[in-house]
Each structure stands twice: as C-alpha cells, then as structure tokens.
PDB file of C-alpha atoms in Angstrom:
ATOM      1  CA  UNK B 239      18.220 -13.558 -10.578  1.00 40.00           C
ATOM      2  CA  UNK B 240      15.493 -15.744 -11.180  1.00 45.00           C
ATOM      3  CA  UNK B 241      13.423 -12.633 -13.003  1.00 61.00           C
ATOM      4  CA  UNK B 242      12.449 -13.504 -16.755  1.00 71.00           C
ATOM      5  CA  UNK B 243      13.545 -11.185 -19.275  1.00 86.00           C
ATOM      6  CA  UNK B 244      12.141  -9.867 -22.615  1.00 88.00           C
ATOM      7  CA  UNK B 245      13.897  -8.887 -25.364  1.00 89.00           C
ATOM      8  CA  UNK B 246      13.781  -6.495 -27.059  1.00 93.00           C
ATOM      9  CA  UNK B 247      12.665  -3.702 -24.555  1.00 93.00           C
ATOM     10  CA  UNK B 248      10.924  -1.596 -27.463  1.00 95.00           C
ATOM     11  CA  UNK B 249      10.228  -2.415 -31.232  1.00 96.00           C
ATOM     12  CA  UNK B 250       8.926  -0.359 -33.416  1.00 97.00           C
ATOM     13  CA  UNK B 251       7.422  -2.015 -36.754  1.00 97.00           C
ATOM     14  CA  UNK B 252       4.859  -0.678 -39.373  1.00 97.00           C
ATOM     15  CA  UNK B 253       1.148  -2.162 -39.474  1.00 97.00           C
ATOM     16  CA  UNK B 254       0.628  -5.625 -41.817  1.00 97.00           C
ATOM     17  CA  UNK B 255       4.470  -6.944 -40.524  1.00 98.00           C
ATOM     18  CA  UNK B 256       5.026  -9.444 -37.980  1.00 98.00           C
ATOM     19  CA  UNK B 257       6.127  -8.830 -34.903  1.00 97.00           C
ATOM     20  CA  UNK B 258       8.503 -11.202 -32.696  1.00 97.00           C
ATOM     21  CA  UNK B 259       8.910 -11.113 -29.074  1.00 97.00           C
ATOM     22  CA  UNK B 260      11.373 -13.705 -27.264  1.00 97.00           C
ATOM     23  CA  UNK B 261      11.717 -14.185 -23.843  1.00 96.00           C
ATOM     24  CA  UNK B 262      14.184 -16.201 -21.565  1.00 96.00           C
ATOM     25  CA  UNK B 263      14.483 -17.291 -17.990  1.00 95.00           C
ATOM     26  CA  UNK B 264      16.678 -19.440 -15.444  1.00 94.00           C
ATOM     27  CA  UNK B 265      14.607 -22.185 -13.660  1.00 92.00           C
ATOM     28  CA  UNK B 266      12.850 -24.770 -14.551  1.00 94.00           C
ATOM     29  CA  UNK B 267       9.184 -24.336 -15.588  1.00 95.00           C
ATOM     30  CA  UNK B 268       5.827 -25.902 -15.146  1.00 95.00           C
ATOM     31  CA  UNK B 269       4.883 -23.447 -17.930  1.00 96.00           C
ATOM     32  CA  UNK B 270       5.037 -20.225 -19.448  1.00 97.00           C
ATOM     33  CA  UNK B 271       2.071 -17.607 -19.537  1.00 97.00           C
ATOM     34  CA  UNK B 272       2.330 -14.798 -22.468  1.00 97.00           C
ATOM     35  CA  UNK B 273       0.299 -11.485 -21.139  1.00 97.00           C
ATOM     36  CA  UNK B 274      -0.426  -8.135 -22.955  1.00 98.00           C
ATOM     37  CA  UNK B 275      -0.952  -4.517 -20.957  1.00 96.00           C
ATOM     38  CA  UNK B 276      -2.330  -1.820 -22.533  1.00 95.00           C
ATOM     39  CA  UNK B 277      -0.631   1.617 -21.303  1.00 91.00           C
ATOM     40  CA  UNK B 278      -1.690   2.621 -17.798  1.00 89.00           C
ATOM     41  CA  UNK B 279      -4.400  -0.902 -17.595  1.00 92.00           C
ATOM     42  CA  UNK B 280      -4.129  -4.624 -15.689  1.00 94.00           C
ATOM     43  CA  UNK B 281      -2.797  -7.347 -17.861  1.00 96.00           C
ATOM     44  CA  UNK B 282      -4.599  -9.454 -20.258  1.00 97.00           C
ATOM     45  CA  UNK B 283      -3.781 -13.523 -20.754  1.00 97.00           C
ATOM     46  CA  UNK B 284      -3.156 -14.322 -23.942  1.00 98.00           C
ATOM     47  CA  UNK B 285      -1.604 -18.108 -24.172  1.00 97.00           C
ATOM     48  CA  UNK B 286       0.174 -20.852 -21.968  1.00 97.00           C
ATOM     49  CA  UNK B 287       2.655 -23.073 -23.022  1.00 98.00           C
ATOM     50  CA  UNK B 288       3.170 -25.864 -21.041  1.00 97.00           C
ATOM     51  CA  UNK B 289       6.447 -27.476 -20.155  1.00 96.00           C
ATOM     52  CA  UNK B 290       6.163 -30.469 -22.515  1.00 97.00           C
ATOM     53  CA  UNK B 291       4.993 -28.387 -25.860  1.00 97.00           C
ATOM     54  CA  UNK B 292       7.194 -26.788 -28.429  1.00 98.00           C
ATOM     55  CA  UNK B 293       5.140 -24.299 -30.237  1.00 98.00           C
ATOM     56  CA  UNK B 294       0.911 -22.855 -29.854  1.00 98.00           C
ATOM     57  CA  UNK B 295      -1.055 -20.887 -31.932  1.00 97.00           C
ATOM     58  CA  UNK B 296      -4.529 -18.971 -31.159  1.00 96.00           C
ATOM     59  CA  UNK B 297      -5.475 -16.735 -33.714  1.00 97.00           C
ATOM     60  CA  UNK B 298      -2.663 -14.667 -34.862  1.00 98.00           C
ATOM     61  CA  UNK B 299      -0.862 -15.983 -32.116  1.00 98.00           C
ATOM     62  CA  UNK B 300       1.780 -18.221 -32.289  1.00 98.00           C
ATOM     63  CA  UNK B 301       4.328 -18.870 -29.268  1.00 98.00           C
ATOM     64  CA  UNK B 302       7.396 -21.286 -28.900  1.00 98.00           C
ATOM     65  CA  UNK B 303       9.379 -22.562 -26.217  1.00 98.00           C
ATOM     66  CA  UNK B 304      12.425 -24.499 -25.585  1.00 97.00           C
ATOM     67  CA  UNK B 305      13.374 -25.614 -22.347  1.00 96.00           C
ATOM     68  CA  UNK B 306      16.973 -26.878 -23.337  1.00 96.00           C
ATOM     69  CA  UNK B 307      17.535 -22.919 -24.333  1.00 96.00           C
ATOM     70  CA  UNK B 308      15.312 -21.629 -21.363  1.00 96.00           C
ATOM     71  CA  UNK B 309      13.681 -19.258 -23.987  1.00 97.00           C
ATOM     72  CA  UNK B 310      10.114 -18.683 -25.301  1.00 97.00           C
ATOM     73  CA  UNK B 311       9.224 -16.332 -28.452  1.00 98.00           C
ATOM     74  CA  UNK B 312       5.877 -14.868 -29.128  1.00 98.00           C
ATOM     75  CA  UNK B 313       4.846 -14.217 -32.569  1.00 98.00           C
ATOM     76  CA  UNK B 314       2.354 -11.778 -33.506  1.00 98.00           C
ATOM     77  CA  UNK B 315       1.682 -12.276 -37.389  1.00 98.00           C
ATOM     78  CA  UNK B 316      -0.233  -8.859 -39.733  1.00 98.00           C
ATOM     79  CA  UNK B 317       0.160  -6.612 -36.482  1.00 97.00           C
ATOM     80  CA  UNK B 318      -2.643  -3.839 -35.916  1.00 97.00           C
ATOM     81  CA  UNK B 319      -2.849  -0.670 -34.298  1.00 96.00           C
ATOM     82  CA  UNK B 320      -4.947  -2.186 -31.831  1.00 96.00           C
ATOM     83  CA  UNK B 321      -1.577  -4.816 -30.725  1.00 98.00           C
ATOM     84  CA  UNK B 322       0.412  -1.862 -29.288  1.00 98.00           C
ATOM     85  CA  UNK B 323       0.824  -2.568 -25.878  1.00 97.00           C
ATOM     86  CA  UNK B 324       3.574  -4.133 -23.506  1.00 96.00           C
ATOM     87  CA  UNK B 325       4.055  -7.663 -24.032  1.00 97.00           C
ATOM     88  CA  UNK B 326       4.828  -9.793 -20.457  1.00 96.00           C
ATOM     89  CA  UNK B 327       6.206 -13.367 -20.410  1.00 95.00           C
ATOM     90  CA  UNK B 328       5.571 -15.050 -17.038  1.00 96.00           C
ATOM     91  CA  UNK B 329       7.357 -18.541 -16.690  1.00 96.00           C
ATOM     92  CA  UNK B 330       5.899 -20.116 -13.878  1.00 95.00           C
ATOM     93  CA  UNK B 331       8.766 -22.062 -11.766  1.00 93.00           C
ATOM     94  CA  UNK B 332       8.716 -25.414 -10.086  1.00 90.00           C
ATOM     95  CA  UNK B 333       7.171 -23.736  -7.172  1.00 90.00           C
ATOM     96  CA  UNK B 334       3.811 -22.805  -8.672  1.00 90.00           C
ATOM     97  CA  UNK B 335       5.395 -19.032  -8.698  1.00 92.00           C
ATOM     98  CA  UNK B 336       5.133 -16.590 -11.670  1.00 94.00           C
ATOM     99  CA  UNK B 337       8.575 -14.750 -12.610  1.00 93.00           C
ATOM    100  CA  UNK B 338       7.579 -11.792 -14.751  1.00 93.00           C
ATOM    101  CA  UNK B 339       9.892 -10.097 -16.665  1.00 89.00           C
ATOM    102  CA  UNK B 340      10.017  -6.102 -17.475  1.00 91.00           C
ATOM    103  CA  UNK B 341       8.068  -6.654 -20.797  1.00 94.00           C
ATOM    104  CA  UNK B 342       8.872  -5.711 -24.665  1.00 95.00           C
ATOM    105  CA  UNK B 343       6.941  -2.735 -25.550  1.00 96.00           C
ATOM    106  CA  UNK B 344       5.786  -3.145 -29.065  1.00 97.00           C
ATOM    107  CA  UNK B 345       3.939  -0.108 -31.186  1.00 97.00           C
ATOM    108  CA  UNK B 346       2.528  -0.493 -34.054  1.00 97.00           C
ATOM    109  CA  UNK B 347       2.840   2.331 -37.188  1.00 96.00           C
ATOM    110  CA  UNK B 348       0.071   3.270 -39.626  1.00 91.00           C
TER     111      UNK B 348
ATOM    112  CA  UNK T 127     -19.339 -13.981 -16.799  1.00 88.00           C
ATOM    113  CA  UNK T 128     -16.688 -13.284 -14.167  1.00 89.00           C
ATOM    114  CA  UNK T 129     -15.407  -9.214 -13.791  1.00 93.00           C
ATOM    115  CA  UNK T 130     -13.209  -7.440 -11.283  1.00 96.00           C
ATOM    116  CA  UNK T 131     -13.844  -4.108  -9.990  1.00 96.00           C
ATOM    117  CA  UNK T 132      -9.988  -2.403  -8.734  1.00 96.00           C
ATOM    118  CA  UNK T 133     -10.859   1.229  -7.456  1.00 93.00           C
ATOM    119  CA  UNK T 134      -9.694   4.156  -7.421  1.00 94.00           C
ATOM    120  CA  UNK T 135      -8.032   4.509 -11.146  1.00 95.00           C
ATOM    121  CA  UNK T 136      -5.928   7.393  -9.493  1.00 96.00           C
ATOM    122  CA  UNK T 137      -4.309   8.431  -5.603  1.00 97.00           C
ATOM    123  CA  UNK T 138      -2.567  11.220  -4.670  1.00 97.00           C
ATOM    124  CA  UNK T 139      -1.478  10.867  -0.986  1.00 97.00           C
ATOM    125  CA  UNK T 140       1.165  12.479   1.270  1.00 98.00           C
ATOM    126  CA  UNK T 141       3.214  10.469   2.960  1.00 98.00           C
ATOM    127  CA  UNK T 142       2.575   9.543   6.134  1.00 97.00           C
ATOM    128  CA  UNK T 143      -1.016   9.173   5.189  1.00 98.00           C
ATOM    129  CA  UNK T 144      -3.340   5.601   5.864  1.00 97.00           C
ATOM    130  CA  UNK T 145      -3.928   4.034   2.195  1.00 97.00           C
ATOM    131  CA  UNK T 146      -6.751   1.587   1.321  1.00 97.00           C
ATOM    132  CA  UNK T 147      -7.319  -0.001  -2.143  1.00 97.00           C
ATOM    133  CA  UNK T 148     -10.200  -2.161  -2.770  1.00 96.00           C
ATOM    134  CA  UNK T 149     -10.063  -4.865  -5.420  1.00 97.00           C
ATOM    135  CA  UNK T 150     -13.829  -6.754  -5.591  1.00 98.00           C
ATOM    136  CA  UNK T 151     -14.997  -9.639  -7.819  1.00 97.00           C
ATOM    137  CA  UNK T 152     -17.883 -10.629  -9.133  1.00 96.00           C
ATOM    138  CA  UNK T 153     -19.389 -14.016 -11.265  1.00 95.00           C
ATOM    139  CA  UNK T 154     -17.019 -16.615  -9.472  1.00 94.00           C
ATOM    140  CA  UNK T 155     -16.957 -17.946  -5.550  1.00 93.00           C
ATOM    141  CA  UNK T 156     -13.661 -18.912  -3.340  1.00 95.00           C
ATOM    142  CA  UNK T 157     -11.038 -16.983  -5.943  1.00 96.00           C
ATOM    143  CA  UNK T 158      -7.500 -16.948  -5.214  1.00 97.00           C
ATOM    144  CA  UNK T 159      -6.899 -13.210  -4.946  1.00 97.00           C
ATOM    145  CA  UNK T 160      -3.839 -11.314  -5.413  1.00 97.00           C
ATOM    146  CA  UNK T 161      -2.256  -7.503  -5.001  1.00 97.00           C
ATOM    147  CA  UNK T 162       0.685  -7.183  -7.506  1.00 96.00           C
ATOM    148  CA  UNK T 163       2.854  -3.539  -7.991  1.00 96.00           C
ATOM    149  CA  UNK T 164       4.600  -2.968 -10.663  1.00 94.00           C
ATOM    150  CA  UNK T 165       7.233   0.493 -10.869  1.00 86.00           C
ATOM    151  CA  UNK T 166       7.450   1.867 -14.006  1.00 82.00           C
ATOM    152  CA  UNK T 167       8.550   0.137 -16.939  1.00 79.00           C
ATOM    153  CA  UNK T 168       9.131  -2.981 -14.849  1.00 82.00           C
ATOM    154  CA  UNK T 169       7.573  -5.944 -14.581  1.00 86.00           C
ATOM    155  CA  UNK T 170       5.201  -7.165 -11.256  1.00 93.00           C
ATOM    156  CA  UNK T 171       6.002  -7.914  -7.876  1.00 93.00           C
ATOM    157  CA  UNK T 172       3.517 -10.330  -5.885  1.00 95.00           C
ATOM    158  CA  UNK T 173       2.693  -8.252  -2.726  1.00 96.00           C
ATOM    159  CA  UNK T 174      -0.289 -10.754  -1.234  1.00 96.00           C
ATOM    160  CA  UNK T 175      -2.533 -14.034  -2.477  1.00 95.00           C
ATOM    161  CA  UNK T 176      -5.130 -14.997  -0.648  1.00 97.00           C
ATOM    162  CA  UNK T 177      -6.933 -18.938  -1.423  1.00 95.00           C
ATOM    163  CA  UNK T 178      -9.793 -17.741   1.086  1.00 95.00           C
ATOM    164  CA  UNK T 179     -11.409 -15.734   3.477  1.00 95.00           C
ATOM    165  CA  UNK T 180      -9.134 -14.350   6.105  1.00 92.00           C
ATOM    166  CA  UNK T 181      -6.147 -16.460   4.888  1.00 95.00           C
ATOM    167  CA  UNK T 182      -3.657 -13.790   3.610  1.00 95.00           C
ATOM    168  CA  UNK T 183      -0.009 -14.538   2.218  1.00 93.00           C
ATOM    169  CA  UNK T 184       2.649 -12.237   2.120  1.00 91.00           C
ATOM    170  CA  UNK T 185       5.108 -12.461  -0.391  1.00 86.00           C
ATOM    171  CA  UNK T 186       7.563  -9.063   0.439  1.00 81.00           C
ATOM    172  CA  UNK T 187       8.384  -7.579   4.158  1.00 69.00           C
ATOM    173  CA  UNK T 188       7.033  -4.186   3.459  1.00 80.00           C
ATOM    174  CA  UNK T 189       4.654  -1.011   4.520  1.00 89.00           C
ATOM    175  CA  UNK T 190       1.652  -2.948   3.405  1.00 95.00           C
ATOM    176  CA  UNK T 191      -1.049  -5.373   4.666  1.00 96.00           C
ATOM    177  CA  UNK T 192      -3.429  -6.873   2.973  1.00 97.00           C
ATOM    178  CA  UNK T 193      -7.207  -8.286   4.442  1.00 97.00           C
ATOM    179  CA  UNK T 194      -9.728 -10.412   2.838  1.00 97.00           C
ATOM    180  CA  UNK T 195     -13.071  -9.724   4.965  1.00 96.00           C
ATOM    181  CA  UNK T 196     -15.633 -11.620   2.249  1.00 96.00           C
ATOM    182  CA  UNK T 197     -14.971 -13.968  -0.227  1.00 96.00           C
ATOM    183  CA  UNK T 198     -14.657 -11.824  -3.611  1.00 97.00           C
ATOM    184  CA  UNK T 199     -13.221  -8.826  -2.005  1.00 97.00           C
ATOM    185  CA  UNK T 200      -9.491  -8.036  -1.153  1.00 97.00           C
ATOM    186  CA  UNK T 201      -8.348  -4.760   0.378  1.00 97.00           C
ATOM    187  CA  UNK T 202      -4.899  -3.590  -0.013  1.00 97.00           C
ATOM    188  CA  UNK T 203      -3.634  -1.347   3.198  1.00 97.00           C
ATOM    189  CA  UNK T 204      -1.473   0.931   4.436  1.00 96.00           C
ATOM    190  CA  UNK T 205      -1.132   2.825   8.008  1.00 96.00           C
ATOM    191  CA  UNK T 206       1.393   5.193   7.205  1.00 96.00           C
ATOM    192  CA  UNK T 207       2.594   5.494   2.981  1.00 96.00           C
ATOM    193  CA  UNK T 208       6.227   5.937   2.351  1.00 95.00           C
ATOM    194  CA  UNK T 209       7.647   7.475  -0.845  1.00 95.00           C
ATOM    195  CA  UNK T 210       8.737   3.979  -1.792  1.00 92.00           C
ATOM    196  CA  UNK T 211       5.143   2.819  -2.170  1.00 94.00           C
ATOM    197  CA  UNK T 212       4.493   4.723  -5.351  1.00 94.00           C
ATOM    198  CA  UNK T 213       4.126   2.454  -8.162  1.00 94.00           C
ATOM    199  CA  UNK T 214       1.098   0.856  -9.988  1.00 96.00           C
ATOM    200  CA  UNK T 215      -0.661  -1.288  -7.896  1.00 97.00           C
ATOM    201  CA  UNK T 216      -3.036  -4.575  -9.621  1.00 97.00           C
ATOM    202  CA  UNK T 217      -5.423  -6.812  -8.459  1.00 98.00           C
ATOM    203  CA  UNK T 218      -6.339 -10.217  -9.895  1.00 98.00           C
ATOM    204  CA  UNK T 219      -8.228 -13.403  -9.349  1.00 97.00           C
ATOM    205  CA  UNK T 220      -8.188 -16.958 -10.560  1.00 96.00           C
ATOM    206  CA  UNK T 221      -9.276 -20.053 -10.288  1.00 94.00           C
ATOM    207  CA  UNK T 222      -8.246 -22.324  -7.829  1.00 92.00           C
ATOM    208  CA  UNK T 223      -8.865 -25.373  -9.776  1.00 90.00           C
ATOM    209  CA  UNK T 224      -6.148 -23.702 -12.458  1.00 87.00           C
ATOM    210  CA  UNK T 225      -3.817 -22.081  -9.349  1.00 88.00           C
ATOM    211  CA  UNK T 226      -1.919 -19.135 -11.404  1.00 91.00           C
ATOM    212  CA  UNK T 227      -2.513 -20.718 -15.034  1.00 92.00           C
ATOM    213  CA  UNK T 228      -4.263 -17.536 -15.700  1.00 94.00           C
ATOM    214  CA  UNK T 229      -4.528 -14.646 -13.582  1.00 97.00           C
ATOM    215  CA  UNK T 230      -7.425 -11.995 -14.081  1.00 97.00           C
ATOM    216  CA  UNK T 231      -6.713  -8.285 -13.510  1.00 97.00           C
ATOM    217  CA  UNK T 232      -8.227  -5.305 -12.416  1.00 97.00           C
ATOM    218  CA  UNK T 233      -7.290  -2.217 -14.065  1.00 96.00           C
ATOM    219  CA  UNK T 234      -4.920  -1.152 -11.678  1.00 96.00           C
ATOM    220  CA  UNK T 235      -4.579   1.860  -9.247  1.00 97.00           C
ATOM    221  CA  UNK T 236      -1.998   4.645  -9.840  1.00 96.00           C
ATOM    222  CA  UNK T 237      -0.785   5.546  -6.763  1.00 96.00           C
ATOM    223  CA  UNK T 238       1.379   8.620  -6.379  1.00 96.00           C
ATOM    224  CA  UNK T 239       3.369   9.209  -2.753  1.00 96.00           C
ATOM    225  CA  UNK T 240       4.323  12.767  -2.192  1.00 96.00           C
TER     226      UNK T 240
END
C-alpha cells in the first residue's frame, strides 16, 4: 500500500504539554502537507515540507521529515483545548498525488 | 478573500434514490476542484478533480459522477445511491499555479444511505 500512516491513532495529553504526531509513508515525495479536521468539518492546511528540508516551524508548529526513514513528525508545542482535532499527513508522491493517511486523533485535557 | 460554500451539512437518502451535492467557490477564477470521501475514522479518497470547466477526472470506478457546469462550481452526482456510498463527502479548491500544495475545503456533507 502506498497509503500514509499516522501514528499514534489517538493520544490523549493534558493542556500546556506538547504533543507529537509522526507519520510515515512508502514512495518517494515531492512533499509532505500536515492538515488538521475538526470533528464532523473539511480539513484545514497547516504546513508543507518540501522534499529537500529537514525540519519547519510556524507558530507553535514545528514539523520534520526524513526521506532516508520515509517519516515526518509534527510537533505541537503548549497544546490548547482549541488543538483537539484529527491530525492528517498527506505526502504527495512523484505523481503530483496526495496519499492521506487515517489521521492521529489528538484531545487535549483541561 | 477566497471561501467555499459545500451544501447540505446533512442527507438522509434511501437507496436507490438520485443524489446531488453542490460544492461552489467564491474570491478565485479557474480553481482546480475536487470531491474527496472519507468513511469513518479513515483518511480521504479522491473521487473527481476538475482543472476547468467541463473537464472532469475520475479517480475511482464507482456509483458517482461528477460535472463542472461554471467555473467555481462542482456538483457531485448520483442516479441511483447504494449503501456503499455512505461516508463523508468534501469538496476543495486550489490553485492551479500551486497544483495540490494546499487544498481548500468545504465543510463537508454527511451523507447517510439507508
């Protein structure tokens, strides 16, 4: 399968922690496209990584990605209520094609 | 600013029944338009892109069809639902000068086949 895969499926952390998401894949990439989806709502862009970059930050963003590994992580640093949601990595193949994954659903404790 | 309009939020249909899901957009010209579905707790399938009016791509063999009569508007179809079409069903545009370096979604359509 060529089908990008989160891990972990669920995580549960309290508010103020950081929360990691990685995400791996099987093809070679032109990039790789982090998205968020709020329960029941269309998907939100957050950040692409392209091919030739290691690691990008915006705002309390920060994402990684090694293409010797064929992984990405996303890094959400002082996590809010407001950052529950499913979290969708979308490596986008040599083919112009986006392979989403089934998403890491994160929540968020008070 | 740009905005997409996906209606309706909800659909309850029998099967065997015509479906038709609109998906318009406003602020941009010549989109690339596209009808994803994702099942539950999965991730999305590309159903149909379209890079301009009338041109129409299909991505999976399926009960669907998809039409793009004016330039910001893309209607997702059906003649007669199946059980199997069920799912959440998303709309989204981007630029063609960026291809799919950032898609822009609707807020989706629950559909419900019974």
């Amino acid at each position: 399968s060529q089908q990008g895969e989160e891990d972990p499926q669920a995580l549960s952390i309290q508010e103020g922690e950081n929360a990691t998401m990685n995400c791996s894949y099987k093809t070679s990439i032109n990039n790789l496209q982090w998205y968020r989806q709020n329960s029941g709502r269309g998907l939100v862009h957050l950040i692409l990584i392209r091919s030739n970059e290691r690691e990008k930050h915006s705002g309390r963003l920060r994402v990684t990605l090694d293409t010797s590994k064929k992984s990405s992580s996303l890094l959400i640093t002082a996590s809010r209520a407001a950052d529950t949601a499913s979290y969708f990595c979308a490596p986008m193949d040599s083919n112009y094609q986006l392979i989403w994954g089934a998403g890491t659903k994160l929540i968020i404790k008070p | 600013s740009q905005t997409i309009h996906q209606w309706p939020a909800t659909l309850v249909q029998p099967v065997g029944s015509p479906l038709s899901l609109e998906c318009t957009v406003e602020g941009t010209s010549n989109p690339n338009l596209y009808w994803y579905r994702q099942a539950a707790g999965r991730g999305l399938q590309l159903l149909f892109y379209s890079v301009g009016i009338g041109q129409i791509s299909s991505e999976v063999p399926q009960n669907l069809s998809a039409s793009r009569p004016q330039d910001r508007q893309f209607i997702l179809s059906s003649k007669k639902l199946l059980l199997s079409d069920s799912g959440f069903y998303l709309c989204a545009w981007s630029d063609p000068a960026r291809g799919r370096e950032k898609l822009f979604f609707g807020s989706g359509t629950q559909l419900s086949v019974l």
